[in-house]
């Protein structure tokens, strides 16, 4: 079975509201995704994403009924912390988490679409770079951008990455990519809905770290 299909995102209801408990249960599996990368270089990124999830969960658990959807958390924090919002609490953690989720989405979509460096078809640099440029680069100052360049050199070979997504099983590449495409359906809808919520609530910030 595929690591991705074991942890699929659920279909959203017509109003595209995102159930906080279900969302947290599903994203909790994402940090294990980093084990597919096979290098400790990615540990700080794994910690950053885990930290975002822990922060959102901590706030949700204070009042699961009040915070039943992600939007209800943002609305409650906007009311409670008018002066600092949106740079506060779960609103801030989800703002960053969604960028990491978008990065993963673009990278997997690029792999599924067969985008390759024809001179180095077993490298995933082209897919990772596309994801970085579209999802994260504008939020990073030059020092973090340099970190990205260094991390890129530790990216796994395409064949090894796809194999680890299949939990080490010998799965044909077309089967593995079909699993990636299936995973991306609800995943992409969910990430898009979070982005839409940030735009609609005017909660997006564009400062750099
Ligand atoms: C396959 C190869 C993959 C290569 C991937 C490279 C990706 C980029 C490398 C750059 C390394 C970045 C490491 C961490 C950067 C963090 O500084 C930033 C900003 O972090 C936020 O800062 C925190 O997340 C916030 O935490 S919070 O929960 O408490 O709210 C908060 O601390 C905030 C600052 O707060 S403020 O000053 O505003 O008050 N993080 C990122 O850029 C996100 C990086 C996600 C990368 C996702 C990559 C996924 C790769 C998966 C591959 C399978």
Coordinates of C-alpha atoms and ligand atoms in Angstrom, one line a residue:
X1 CA 0.0 0.0 0.0
X2 CA 1.1 3.6 -0.6
X3 CA 2.1 5.8 2.3
X4 CA 0.0 8.6 0.8
X5 CA -3.1 6.5 0.3
X6 CA -2.9 5.2 3.9
X7 CA -3.3 8.8 5.0
X8 CA -5.7 10.4 2.5
X9 CA -7.5 13.6 3.1
X10 CA -11.3 13.4 3.3
X11 CA -13.7 15.0 0.8
X12 CA -14.9 18.5 1.9
X13 CA -18.6 19.3 2.3
X14 CA -20.2 21.7 -0.3
X15 CA -19.4 24.8 1.9
X16 CA -15.7 23.7 1.9
X17 CA -15.5 24.0 5.7
X18 CA -12.7 22.0 7.2
X19 CA -13.3 19.9 10.2
X20 CA -10.5 20.7 12.6
X21 CA -10.3 17.2 14.2
X22 CA -10.2 15.4 10.9
X23 CA -7.7 17.8 9.5
X24 CA -5.4 17.4 12.5
X25 CA -5.7 13.6 12.3
X26 CA -4.7 13.6 8.7
X27 CA -1.8 16.1 8.8
X28 CA -0.4 14.4 11.8
X29 CA 0.9 11.7 9.4
X30 CA 2.7 14.3 7.2
X31 CA 5.9 14.5 9.3
X32 CA 6.5 10.8 8.6
X33 CA 6.7 11.8 4.9
X34 CA 10.1 13.3 5.7
X35 CA 11.4 9.9 6.5
X36 CA 11.1 9.2 2.7
X37 CA 13.7 11.9 2.1
X38 CA 16.4 9.8 3.8
X39 CA 18.5 12.7 5.2
X40 CA 18.8 14.4 8.6
X41 CA 19.2 17.7 6.6
X42 CA 15.4 17.8 6.5
X43 CA 14.9 17.6 10.3
X44 CA 14.4 21.3 10.9
X45 CA 11.7 21.4 8.3
X46 CA 10.0 18.4 9.9
X47 CA 10.2 20.1 13.3
X48 CA 8.8 23.3 11.9
X49 CA 5.8 21.5 10.4
X50 CA 5.3 19.4 13.5
X51 CA 5.4 22.6 15.6
X52 CA 2.7 24.2 13.5
X53 CA 0.5 21.1 13.9
X54 CA 1.1 20.9 17.7
X55 CA 0.2 24.5 18.1
X56 CA -3.1 24.2 16.2
X57 CA -3.9 21.0 18.1
X58 CA -3.2 22.7 21.5
X59 CA -5.6 25.5 20.7
X60 CA -8.3 23.1 19.3
X61 CA -8.2 20.9 22.4
X62 CA -8.9 23.9 24.7
X63 CA -12.5 23.9 23.3
X64 CA -13.2 21.3 20.6
X65 CA -16.8 22.4 20.2
X66 CA -16.0 26.1 19.7
X67 CA -13.1 25.2 17.3
X68 CA -15.0 22.6 15.3
X69 CA -13.8 24.1 11.9
X70 CA -10.5 25.8 11.0
X71 CA -12.5 28.9 10.1
X72 CA -14.0 29.0 13.6
X73 CA -10.5 29.1 15.1
X74 CA -9.5 32.0 12.9
X75 CA -12.7 33.9 13.7
X76 CA -12.3 33.4 17.5
X77 CA -8.7 34.5 17.4
X78 CA -9.5 37.6 15.3
X79 CA -12.0 38.6 18.0
X80 CA -9.8 37.7 21.0
X81 CA -6.5 39.2 19.6
X82 CA -7.7 42.1 17.4
X83 CA -4.4 44.0 17.8
X84 CA -2.0 41.2 16.9
X85 CA -4.2 39.1 14.6
X86 CA -3.4 37.4 12.2
X87 CA 0.2 37.1 13.5
X88 CA -0.9 35.1 16.5
X89 CA -1.8 31.6 17.7
X90 CA -3.2 28.9 15.4
X91 CA -3.9 31.6 12.7
X92 CA -0.1 32.1 12.4
X93 CA 0.7 28.3 12.7
X94 CA -1.8 27.4 9.9
X95 CA -0.6 30.3 7.7
X96 CA 2.9 28.7 7.7
X97 CA 1.6 25.1 7.6
X98 CA -0.5 25.7 4.5
X99 CA 2.7 27.0 2.7
X100 CA 4.4 23.7 3.6
X101 CA 1.3 21.8 2.4
X102 CA 1.3 23.8 -0.9
X103 CA 5.0 23.0 -1.3
X104 CA 4.3 19.2 -1.0
X105 CA 1.3 19.6 -3.3
X106 CA 3.2 21.3 -6.1
X107 CA 6.2 18.9 -5.8
X108 CA 4.0 15.8 -6.0
X109 CA 1.9 17.2 -8.8
X110 CA 5.0 18.0 -10.8
X111 CA 6.3 14.4 -10.3
X112 CA 2.9 13.1 -11.3
X113 CA 2.9 15.2 -14.4
X114 CA 6.2 13.7 -15.4
X115 CA 8.2 16.9 -15.2
X116 CA 11.9 16.0 -15.4
X117 CA 15.3 17.3 -16.1
X118 CA 15.9 15.3 -19.3
X119 CA 19.7 15.3 -18.7
X120 CA 19.2 14.0 -15.1
X121 CA 15.8 12.2 -15.2
X122 CA 16.4 10.5 -11.8
X123 CA 16.8 13.8 -9.9
X124 CA 13.9 15.6 -8.4
X125 CA 15.6 19.0 -8.2
X126 CA 13.3 20.4 -10.9
X127 CA 10.2 19.3 -9.0
X128 CA 11.5 20.6 -5.7
X129 CA 12.6 23.9 -7.1
X130 CA 9.3 24.5 -8.8
X131 CA 7.5 23.9 -5.5
X132 CA 9.9 26.1 -3.6
X133 CA 9.6 29.0 -6.0
X134 CA 5.8 28.9 -6.1
X135 CA 5.0 28.1 -2.4
X136 CA 7.8 29.4 -0.2
X137 CA 10.6 31.5 -1.8
X138 CA 8.8 34.9 -1.4
X139 CA 8.5 34.3 2.3
X140 CA 12.2 33.6 2.8
X141 CA 15.1 36.1 3.1
X142 CA 18.4 35.3 1.5
X143 CA 19.7 33.2 4.4
X144 CA 16.8 30.8 4.4
X145 CA 17.0 30.7 0.6
X146 CA 20.6 29.6 0.9
X147 CA 19.4 26.9 3.3
X148 CA 17.0 25.7 0.7
X149 CA 19.8 25.5 -1.9
X150 CA 21.9 23.4 0.5
X151 CA 18.9 21.1 1.3
X152 CA 18.3 20.6 -2.4
X153 CA 21.6 18.8 -2.7
X154 CA 20.4 16.3 -0.2
X155 CA 17.2 15.6 -2.1
X156 CA 16.8 11.8 -2.8
X157 CA 16.8 10.2 -6.2
X158 CA 13.4 10.1 -7.9
X159 CA 13.4 6.3 -7.9
X160 CA 14.3 6.0 -4.2
X161 CA 11.7 8.7 -3.3
X162 CA 8.9 6.9 -5.2
X163 CA 10.0 3.6 -3.6
X164 CA 9.8 5.0 -0.1
X165 CA 6.3 6.4 -0.9
X166 CA 5.4 2.8 -1.6
X167 CA 6.8 1.9 1.8
X168 CA 9.8 0.2 0.3
X169 CA 7.8 -2.2 -1.8
X170 CA 8.8 -2.8 -5.4
X171 CA 5.8 -1.0 -7.1
X172 CA 5.9 0.0 -10.7
X173 CA 6.4 3.7 -11.3
X174 CA 3.1 4.1 -13.1
X175 CA 1.2 2.5 -10.1
X176 CA 3.1 4.7 -7.6
X177 CA 2.3 7.9 -9.7
X178 CA -1.3 6.8 -10.0
X179 CA -1.4 6.7 -6.2
X180 CA 0.1 10.1 -6.0
X181 CA -2.6 11.5 -8.3
X182 CA -5.3 9.9 -6.3
X183 CA -3.9 11.3 -3.0
X184 CA -3.7 14.8 -4.6
X185 CA -7.4 15.0 -5.4
X186 CA -8.8 15.7 -1.9
X187 CA -5.4 17.1 -0.7
X188 CA -5.4 19.8 -3.3
X189 CA -9.0 20.7 -2.6
X190 CA -8.2 21.1 1.1
X191 CA -5.1 23.2 0.6
X192 CA -7.0 25.4 -1.9
X193 CA -9.8 25.9 0.6
X194 CA -7.3 27.0 3.3
X195 CA -5.8 29.5 1.0
X196 CA -9.2 30.8 0.0
X197 CA -10.1 31.2 3.7
X198 CA -7.0 33.2 4.3
X199 CA -7.8 35.5 1.3
X200 CA -11.4 35.9 2.2
X201 CA -10.6 36.7 5.9
X202 CA -7.7 39.0 4.9
X203 CA -5.5 36.9 7.1
X204 CA -2.5 36.4 4.7
X205 CA 0.8 38.1 5.6
X206 CA 3.8 38.4 3.3
X207 CA 6.7 39.2 5.6
X208 CA 9.9 37.2 5.2
X209 CA 11.8 35.1 7.7
Ligands
LIG1 C1 12.9 17.0 -1.2 C2 13.7 18.2 -0.9 C3 12.9 19.1 0.0 C4 13.7 20.4 0.2 C5 12.8 21.3 0.9 C6 13.4 22.6 1.2 C7 12.4 23.5 1.8 C8 12.9 24.8 2.3 C9 14.1 24.8 3.2 C10 14.1 26.0 4.0 C11 14.3 25.6 5.5 C12 13.2 26.2 6.3 C13 13.2 25.8 7.7 C14 12.3 26.6 8.5 C15 11.9 27.8 8.2 C16 11.0 28.6 9.2 O1 11.7 29.7 9.7 C17 9.8 29.1 8.4 C18 8.9 30.0 9.2 O2 8.5 29.3 10.3 C19 7.4 29.9 11.0 O3 7.9 31.1 11.6 C20 6.9 28.9 12.1 O4 6.4 27.8 11.4 C21 5.9 29.6 12.9 O5 5.6 28.7 13.9 S1 4.2 28.7 14.8 O6 3.6 27.4 14.7 O7 4.7 29.0 16.2 O8 3.4 29.8 14.3 C22 6.4 30.9 13.5 O9 7.4 30.6 14.5 C23 6.9 31.8 12.4 C24 7.6 33.1 12.9 O10 6.7 33.7 13.7 S2 6.7 35.3 13.6 O11 8.0 35.8 13.6 O12 5.9 35.6 12.5 O13 5.9 35.7 14.9 N1 9.0 28.0 7.9 C25 8.8 27.7 6.6 O14 9.3 28.4 5.8 C26 8.0 26.5 6.3 C27 8.9 25.5 5.6 C28 8.0 24.3 5.2 C29 8.9 23.5 4.2 C30 8.0 22.4 3.7 C31 8.9 21.5 2.9 C32 8.2 20.2 2.7 C33 9.1 19.2 2.0 C34 8.4 17.9 1.8 C35 9.1 17.0 0.9 C36 8.5 15.7 0.9

